[in-house]
């Protein structure tokens, strides 16, 4: 796949915010990627970056073994912005001084602007904000106390005499605060000032430009060959399929494996969205009986996952075998998967991706057109490609499907109960207009039955648990503060409409300590 030219490379010094910096740059319509600080000057120059941003980091420049960059990188003449640790490193490396003053600053801090300066003052005086003071977010314990030669101070805070500095000739800038976080209200403007003015970059990375370039890349990779894509109903595989279809038309075939553990009307949804509205060649395989048979009597969560994952692959491979010799496999791998793999340059394939895991040995070459994108960018691409909202804004759904939401043995009857309850939960979230504010919402069927009373009669029915979480990336999550009225409506509807369920509970566990799924 081709990459956009002249990316802004975020050099990662172990910051918790490196991803956030890259996202902010992309929000300014300039393509950005994260690279490790160990990158050599040669590797870096090969990427022909339009600018560099040195991230923050937890270490002090005075500690032995603290992360550094190769000094030749400064000689490349690339416009550079240092943030927090990154700013300290620039000051330290170019002949200034960083001191452990013993007085740090944490949280919201007033930043006083000096008169001259491109990064802060030019922007502040061009806007209507009072141009002498800004609120910024600080988190540092060392301070820059002397600047390298030819640099000027452009701002200070109560505890940081040099809170921002620059050398416009060399196009090197440093800020002690964090412009990338929401707590620095002018942060995005400051980053844009660096990108557009400091580095002279143009905001031309858009969903449309991404699609155009991706199509050329896919066509070059696949040529006249054929590709297949497993569709799970999730947004990533859906967008990847739509994009590849744009590029190679009916040389792509999609496969939807119905495991019997899908959400209500999932299969129909996918068939409608792809075969009918996108005109994509789609094979639907009903493998539900095979799945239920293999899962009979199994209660241990990991064993269930293993059985489902393996069987999925077998069905998928059987189907691929019957197709006309596809030798490319389309995957909806995203940038966070690549970053989490620990390598910034090569994608490691996750064992439980959208298709539920792919075998180690395959005669397929992978096509991963989304591997440089974040989830929200994938959604924007999906919208641009004309995918319906209900696909683009679909909540994530695990590969093993409802199999990890039916606790204890999985039976068709339990899955039917759960499917109905789950459909009600999701429909009510949609009706309340909350779908796009919540990361995931679903129902869980624990292996518990409880006593109740309905119409003067004793009942002994199943418990259903509602799960709704907010999250940025599923690594951490908080239980959603749903309105009581909404919870009440869901509970009433589930008990009235799903025979066999007589009690509803709401899960108020965050991640950590819980996980989003129950198994
Ligand atoms: P947990 O339960 O670990 O889930 O907090 C984090 C996110 O990952 C999804 N998930 C999976 N996705 N295959 C997938 O494709 C899986 O086996 C799997 N298990 C969990 C989960 O729905 C949540 O969004």
XYZ file of C-alpha atoms and ligand atoms in Angstrom:
543
model
C 0.000 0.000 0.000
C 1.234 3.496 -0.774
C 1.621 5.924 2.102
C 0.813 9.627 1.993
C 3.902 11.685 1.244
C 5.634 13.899 3.793
C 3.941 12.582 6.934
C 4.288 14.290 10.268
C 6.188 11.762 12.335
C 5.469 11.719 16.058
C 8.620 10.475 17.756
C 7.484 8.443 20.752
C 9.470 8.877 23.974
C 7.102 6.671 25.963
C 4.300 9.201 26.225
C 0.803 8.255 27.181
C -0.266 10.870 24.604
C 1.697 9.866 21.470
C -1.430 8.423 19.809
C -3.364 11.513 20.744
C -0.777 13.789 19.102
C -1.023 11.782 15.858
C -4.810 12.018 15.988
C -4.709 15.777 16.513
C -2.384 16.211 13.533
C -4.725 14.142 11.408
C -7.624 16.301 12.596
C -5.658 19.161 11.049
C -5.854 17.145 7.764
C -2.211 16.204 7.688
C -1.211 12.548 7.728
C 0.698 11.514 10.832
C 2.298 8.364 12.168
C 4.114 7.377 15.332
C 7.740 6.224 15.159
C 9.932 4.932 17.986
C 12.681 7.239 19.303
C 15.213 4.548 18.360
C 14.651 5.258 14.646
C 17.912 6.055 12.855
C 18.479 9.359 11.069
C 18.628 7.434 7.795
C 15.323 5.615 8.349
C 13.724 8.870 9.344
C 15.054 10.738 6.315
C 13.764 7.914 4.071
C 10.237 8.709 5.169
C 10.719 12.318 3.969
C 8.687 13.720 6.850
C 7.058 17.133 6.537
C 7.649 17.729 10.226
C 8.595 15.980 13.449
C 6.850 16.175 16.789
C 8.777 14.901 19.791
C 6.286 13.510 22.311
C 6.375 13.819 26.062
C 7.637 10.960 28.204
C 7.839 9.878 31.815
C 11.625 10.156 32.184
C 14.062 12.981 32.982
C 16.788 13.843 30.449
C 19.230 13.480 33.365
C 18.468 9.822 33.969
C 20.860 7.318 32.423
C 19.035 5.341 29.793
C 16.319 7.954 29.288
C 15.031 7.836 25.713
C 17.069 9.851 23.192
C 17.193 10.370 19.461
C 20.151 10.085 17.180
C 21.858 13.536 17.107
C 22.076 13.430 13.282
C 18.299 13.848 13.208
C 18.733 17.505 14.164
C 20.971 17.962 11.120
C 18.226 16.915 8.692
C 16.661 20.382 8.846
C 13.122 19.057 9.412
C 10.722 21.443 11.185
C 10.345 20.114 14.723
C 8.049 20.686 17.674
C 8.997 19.283 21.070
C 6.274 18.706 23.642
C 7.099 18.443 27.379
C 9.930 15.862 27.566
C 10.414 16.406 23.818
C 10.951 20.146 24.422
C 13.383 19.419 27.257
C 15.314 17.022 25.065
C 15.655 19.626 22.304
C 16.873 22.212 24.819
C 19.286 19.706 26.359
C 20.622 18.315 23.054
C 21.170 21.692 21.400
C 23.170 23.218 24.233
C 20.582 24.561 26.689
C 19.991 23.423 30.249
C 17.282 21.366 31.918
C 17.242 21.505 35.704
C 15.588 19.326 38.291
C 14.183 22.286 40.241
C 12.123 20.204 42.626
C 9.086 22.267 41.702
C 6.838 20.736 39.081
C 3.508 21.780 37.663
C 0.564 19.459 37.161
C -2.824 20.259 35.669
C -4.288 23.528 34.444
C -1.714 26.314 34.509
C -1.803 29.949 33.308
C 0.669 30.555 30.489
C 1.958 34.116 30.021
C 2.885 34.952 26.444
C 5.892 37.049 25.554
C 5.753 39.629 22.811
C 7.618 37.941 20.009
C 7.010 34.457 18.742
C 5.549 32.614 15.790
C 3.980 29.629 17.475
C 1.981 31.304 20.214
C 1.924 35.051 19.860
C 1.217 35.305 16.146
C -1.719 33.006 16.491
C -2.995 34.562 19.711
C -2.879 38.112 18.373
C -4.490 37.046 15.087
C -7.386 35.510 17.030
C -9.666 37.462 19.295
C -8.452 35.880 22.505
C -6.785 38.172 25.045
C -3.240 37.625 23.931
C -1.258 37.762 27.110
C -2.488 34.689 28.958
C -3.704 31.191 28.053
C -4.763 28.167 30.107
C -2.589 25.171 29.362
C -2.184 21.642 30.732
C 1.143 20.953 32.399
C 2.677 17.774 33.740
C 6.393 18.130 34.400
C 8.950 17.935 37.190
C 12.085 19.169 35.366
C 12.303 22.715 33.950
C 14.228 24.244 31.070
C 16.384 26.935 32.655
C 18.697 27.951 29.776
C 18.013 27.985 26.075
C 20.400 26.917 23.345
C 21.964 29.742 21.366
C 19.703 31.580 18.894
C 16.489 30.458 20.562
C 13.984 32.869 22.120
C 11.574 32.404 25.005
C 7.982 32.884 23.901
C 6.086 32.082 27.112
C 6.497 31.330 30.807
C 4.341 30.006 33.632
C 4.599 30.636 37.389
C 7.041 27.726 37.803
C 8.533 27.379 34.329
C 10.617 30.363 33.253
C 10.849 28.845 29.762
C 7.452 27.309 28.984
C 7.751 27.843 25.214
C 10.679 28.637 22.952
C 11.550 28.713 19.299
C 14.084 29.312 16.590
C 12.079 30.313 13.527
C 15.188 30.301 11.342
C 15.771 26.605 12.046
C 12.014 26.006 12.455
C 12.457 24.316 15.827
C 9.827 24.906 18.532
C 9.297 23.646 22.048
C 6.399 23.784 24.494
C 6.571 22.570 28.069
C 2.777 22.128 28.167
C 0.573 19.630 26.313
C -1.215 21.217 23.329
C -2.712 17.839 22.349
C -5.026 17.449 25.363
C -8.501 18.951 25.592
C -7.514 20.782 28.808
C -5.374 23.127 26.698
C -8.220 24.982 24.963
C -5.996 26.633 22.331
C -3.986 23.415 21.837
C -5.325 22.461 18.419
C -4.764 26.010 17.144
C -1.198 25.919 18.412
C -0.534 22.592 16.708
C -2.061 23.928 13.493
C 0.107 27.025 13.741
C 3.139 24.760 13.923
C 1.985 22.600 11.019
C 0.740 25.293 8.649
C 3.090 28.174 9.472
C 6.051 26.635 11.276
C 6.390 23.655 8.929
C 4.607 25.162 5.929
C 2.395 22.101 5.406
C -0.941 22.114 3.603
C -4.075 20.513 5.073
C -4.754 18.146 2.191
C -5.125 14.738 3.867
C -8.869 14.070 3.701
C -11.125 11.037 3.586
C -11.387 11.553 -0.163
C -7.628 11.755 -0.690
C -7.203 8.667 1.500
C -9.725 6.703 -0.557
C -8.163 7.755 -3.869
C -4.685 6.742 -2.746
C -5.861 3.516 -1.100
C -7.614 2.433 -4.300
C -4.445 2.844 -6.342
C -2.483 0.939 -3.669
C -4.993 -1.937 -3.603
C -5.070 -2.178 -7.386
C -1.286 -2.295 -7.507
C -1.125 -4.977 -4.817
C -3.861 -7.294 -6.109
C -3.492 -6.728 -9.847
C -5.699 -9.135 -11.795
C -5.896 -11.650 -8.931
C -8.883 -12.387 -6.701
C -9.485 -11.540 -3.063
C -11.827 -12.696 -0.320
C -12.997 -10.956 2.820
C -14.766 -12.401 5.847
C -17.590 -10.103 6.929
C -18.537 -10.200 10.576
C -20.934 -7.275 10.710
C -18.299 -5.100 12.350
C -17.375 -1.730 10.907
C -13.703 -2.531 10.189
C -14.220 -5.506 7.888
C -17.196 -3.733 6.293
C -15.205 -0.632 5.388
C -12.207 -2.684 4.249
C -14.482 -4.729 1.979
C -16.194 -1.643 0.546
C -12.843 -0.031 -0.193
C -11.379 -3.118 -1.849
C -14.572 -3.522 -3.840
C -14.168 0.034 -5.132
C -10.670 -0.906 -6.230
C -11.137 -4.350 -7.805
C -14.918 -4.719 -8.264
C -16.105 -8.305 -8.627
C -12.624 -9.708 -8.165
C -13.578 -9.466 -4.474
C -15.877 -12.022 -2.866
C -17.124 -11.589 0.695
C -17.990 -14.470 2.964
C -20.463 -14.209 5.819
C -20.359 -17.194 8.155
C -23.508 -17.502 10.243
C -22.322 -19.191 13.411
C -25.775 -19.131 14.984
C -24.242 -16.803 17.564
C -24.928 -13.549 15.736
C -27.108 -10.638 16.765
C -30.755 -10.507 15.647
C -31.107 -10.147 11.858
C -27.320 -9.808 11.551
C -27.115 -11.985 8.459
C -29.950 -10.181 6.719
C -28.413 -6.841 7.618
C -25.084 -7.751 6.119
C -26.583 -9.311 3.019
C -28.720 -6.214 2.439
C -25.872 -3.810 3.042
C -23.386 -5.600 0.830
C -25.061 -7.672 -1.792
C -27.867 -5.243 -2.464
C -26.720 -1.721 -1.624
C -23.021 -2.100 -2.475
C -23.396 -4.695 -5.195
C -20.673 -6.843 -3.631
C -20.506 -10.531 -4.401
C -21.342 -12.196 -1.089
C -21.548 -15.808 -0.035
C -23.571 -16.532 3.111
C -22.795 -19.816 4.827
C -25.146 -21.158 7.488
C -22.907 -23.107 9.842
C -25.050 -22.731 12.976
C -25.757 -26.435 13.414
C -22.059 -27.248 13.277
C -21.350 -24.611 15.903
C -24.086 -25.695 18.323
C -23.060 -29.339 17.956
C -19.423 -28.544 18.739
C -20.354 -26.412 21.735
C -22.759 -28.882 23.360
C -21.854 -29.437 27.028
C -18.995 -26.898 27.040
C -19.068 -24.311 29.852
C -15.465 -23.147 30.284
C -15.018 -19.697 28.614
C -11.602 -20.295 27.061
C -12.636 -23.686 25.734
C -15.697 -22.116 24.134
C -13.586 -19.412 22.514
C -11.153 -21.972 21.190
C -13.864 -24.158 19.692
C -15.632 -21.196 18.087
C -12.395 -19.713 16.715
C -11.187 -22.991 15.227
C -14.500 -23.942 13.715
C -14.867 -20.502 12.199
C -11.549 -20.869 10.433
C -12.424 -24.317 9.178
C -15.736 -23.151 7.720
C -14.081 -20.095 6.220
C -11.335 -22.165 4.622
C -13.814 -24.737 3.281
C -15.718 -21.911 1.650
C -12.615 -20.221 0.274
C -11.539 -23.576 -1.170
C -14.745 -23.780 -3.195
C -14.233 -20.283 -4.578
C -12.302 -19.474 -7.692
C -8.832 -19.441 -6.233
C -8.640 -16.218 -4.283
C -5.065 -15.632 -3.163
C -5.543 -12.347 -1.288
C -7.286 -12.049 2.058
C -8.718 -8.663 3.074
C -8.436 -7.820 6.772
C -9.836 -4.834 8.690
C -6.692 -4.342 10.800
C -6.562 -0.831 12.323
C -3.649 1.382 13.368
C -4.111 0.758 17.121
C -3.713 -2.993 16.409
C -0.424 -2.186 14.682
C 0.757 0.052 17.509
C -0.284 -2.469 20.165
C 1.677 -5.171 18.400
C 4.759 -3.320 19.629
C 6.083 -2.634 16.164
C 5.666 0.723 14.527
C 6.656 -0.463 11.113
C 5.042 -3.832 10.501
C 1.599 -5.151 11.249
C 1.364 -8.240 13.393
C -1.848 -10.092 12.759
C -4.030 -10.318 15.821
C -5.240 -13.768 16.577
C -8.797 -12.626 17.229
C -9.451 -10.121 14.541
C -12.798 -9.501 12.854
C -12.920 -12.844 11.148
C -12.423 -14.556 14.487
C -8.783 -15.495 14.014
C -6.811 -16.526 10.970
C -4.592 -19.542 10.624
C -0.826 -19.213 10.853
C -0.214 -21.089 7.623
C -2.198 -19.791 4.708
C -1.743 -19.414 1.018
C -3.098 -15.904 1.217
C -1.365 -12.568 0.978
C -2.955 -10.047 3.336
C -4.566 -6.830 2.142
C -4.956 -4.389 5.035
C -6.094 -1.057 3.615
C -7.075 0.432 7.010
C -3.952 -0.338 8.946
C -2.930 3.314 9.156
C -6.297 4.503 10.475
C -8.025 5.027 13.800
C -11.598 3.819 14.331
C -13.204 7.245 13.921
C -11.333 7.721 10.634
C -12.541 4.311 9.460
C -16.095 5.417 10.202
C -15.570 8.600 8.164
C -14.230 6.519 5.245
C -17.232 4.184 5.527
C -19.611 7.145 5.326
C -17.729 8.582 2.345
C -17.957 5.190 0.613
C -21.721 5.267 1.067
C -22.067 2.515 3.649
C -25.332 2.843 5.594
C -25.205 4.444 9.043
C -26.273 1.257 10.772
C -23.089 -0.413 9.533
C -20.777 2.570 10.040
C -21.991 3.203 13.583
C -22.357 -0.452 14.520
C -21.010 -1.202 17.960
C -18.044 -3.602 18.047
C -19.046 -7.254 18.187
C -16.615 -9.939 19.347
C -15.525 -12.685 16.962
C -17.036 -15.442 19.175
C -20.332 -13.525 19.081
C -23.053 -14.317 21.591
C -21.006 -17.365 22.575
C -19.150 -15.212 25.126
C -22.391 -13.626 26.342
C -24.248 -16.835 27.152
C -22.611 -17.873 30.392
C -22.450 -21.623 30.956
C -23.501 -24.074 28.270
C -24.576 -22.558 24.953
C -27.890 -23.895 23.679
C -30.075 -22.661 20.799
C -32.823 -21.840 23.338
C -30.535 -19.654 25.478
C -29.172 -17.933 22.386
C -32.737 -17.191 21.241
C -33.589 -15.614 24.616
C -30.424 -13.539 24.557
C -30.876 -12.452 20.942
C -34.330 -11.077 21.715
C -33.243 -9.271 24.888
C -30.159 -7.908 23.142
C -32.227 -6.555 20.231
C -34.449 -4.675 22.701
C -31.471 -3.169 24.548
C -29.860 -1.946 21.342
C -33.138 -0.687 19.835
C -33.827 1.393 22.950
C -30.337 2.868 22.923
C -30.839 3.828 19.281
C -34.307 5.264 19.987
C -32.819 7.364 22.807
C -30.265 8.772 20.342
C -27.379 7.403 22.421
C -25.870 4.930 19.955
C -23.010 7.191 18.900
C -22.225 8.212 22.491
C -21.771 4.673 23.716
C -18.924 2.380 22.748
C -20.887 -0.825 23.148
C -24.219 -1.945 24.541
C -25.574 -5.456 24.725
C -27.285 -8.058 26.883
C -25.670 -10.947 28.740
C -27.406 -14.154 29.817
C -25.788 -15.444 33.016
C -26.371 -19.017 34.033
C -28.830 -17.953 36.740
C -32.551 -18.368 37.177
C -34.516 -16.488 39.788
C -37.991 -16.544 41.323
C -40.482 -13.856 40.343
C -44.175 -13.146 40.232
C -46.134 -12.303 37.105
C -49.944 -12.076 36.997
C -50.214 -13.571 40.491
C -48.223 -16.582 39.386
C -44.817 -17.698 40.537
C -42.175 -17.637 37.816
C -38.731 -19.199 37.753
C -37.001 -17.563 34.842
C -33.692 -16.378 33.466
C -31.820 -13.262 34.513
C -30.597 -10.878 31.824
C -27.873 -8.323 32.450
C -27.643 -5.098 30.465
C -24.106 -3.922 29.690
C -23.392 -0.442 28.282
C -19.940 1.139 28.333
C -18.255 4.289 27.163
C -14.699 4.004 25.884
C -12.141 5.561 23.544
C -10.484 2.367 22.398
C -11.809 -0.591 24.467
C -8.525 -0.745 26.410
C -10.284 0.934 29.318
C -13.998 1.536 29.676
C -16.511 3.056 32.048
C -20.066 1.830 32.629
C -22.458 4.214 30.929
C -24.634 6.397 33.155
C -27.855 5.539 31.297
C -30.981 7.457 32.375
C -33.151 5.487 34.858
C -36.166 5.931 32.588
C -34.290 4.249 29.748
C -33.198 1.353 31.962
C -36.762 0.994 33.193
C -38.089 0.874 29.646
C -35.547 -1.766 28.632
C -36.350 -3.854 31.700
C -40.117 -3.665 31.140
C -39.841 -4.510 27.485
C -37.484 -7.455 28.043
C -39.658 -9.020 30.731
C -42.896 -8.421 28.828
C -41.655 -9.425 25.409
C -39.201 -12.244 26.053
C -40.922 -15.231 27.562
C -38.599 -17.004 29.955
C -36.843 -13.885 31.319
C -38.212 -12.535 34.579
C -35.416 -10.328 35.938
C -33.085 -7.639 34.533
C -29.919 -6.220 36.126
C -27.520 -3.463 35.050
C -23.761 -4.049 35.126
C -21.975 -1.139 36.850
C -18.418 -2.439 36.501
C -15.736 -0.442 34.693
C -12.703 -1.871 32.884
C -10.486 -2.404 34.774
C -11.306 -4.225 37.010
C -13.911 -5.878 34.777
C -13.653 -6.489 31.048
C -16.256 -5.304 28.579
C -17.395 -8.825 27.717
C -18.304 -11.273 30.470
C -16.176 -14.124 29.170
P -12.847 -7.071 26.611
O -13.954 -8.010 26.966
O -11.501 -7.734 26.568
O -13.146 -6.592 25.126
O -12.842 -5.837 27.471
C -12.523 -5.511 24.510
C -13.160 -5.309 23.139
O -12.828 -6.408 22.284
C -14.010 -7.096 21.879
N -13.677 -8.519 21.929
C -13.357 -9.255 20.841
N -13.299 -8.912 19.539
N -12.717 -11.125 19.004
C -12.983 -9.850 18.615
O -12.942 -9.549 17.414
C -12.727 -11.550 20.289
O -12.477 -12.710 20.604
C -13.074 -10.541 21.263
N -13.224 -10.575 22.624
C -13.579 -9.312 23.005
C -15.086 -6.680 22.867
O -16.395 -6.774 22.322
C -14.683 -5.263 23.177
O -15.105 -4.362 22.162
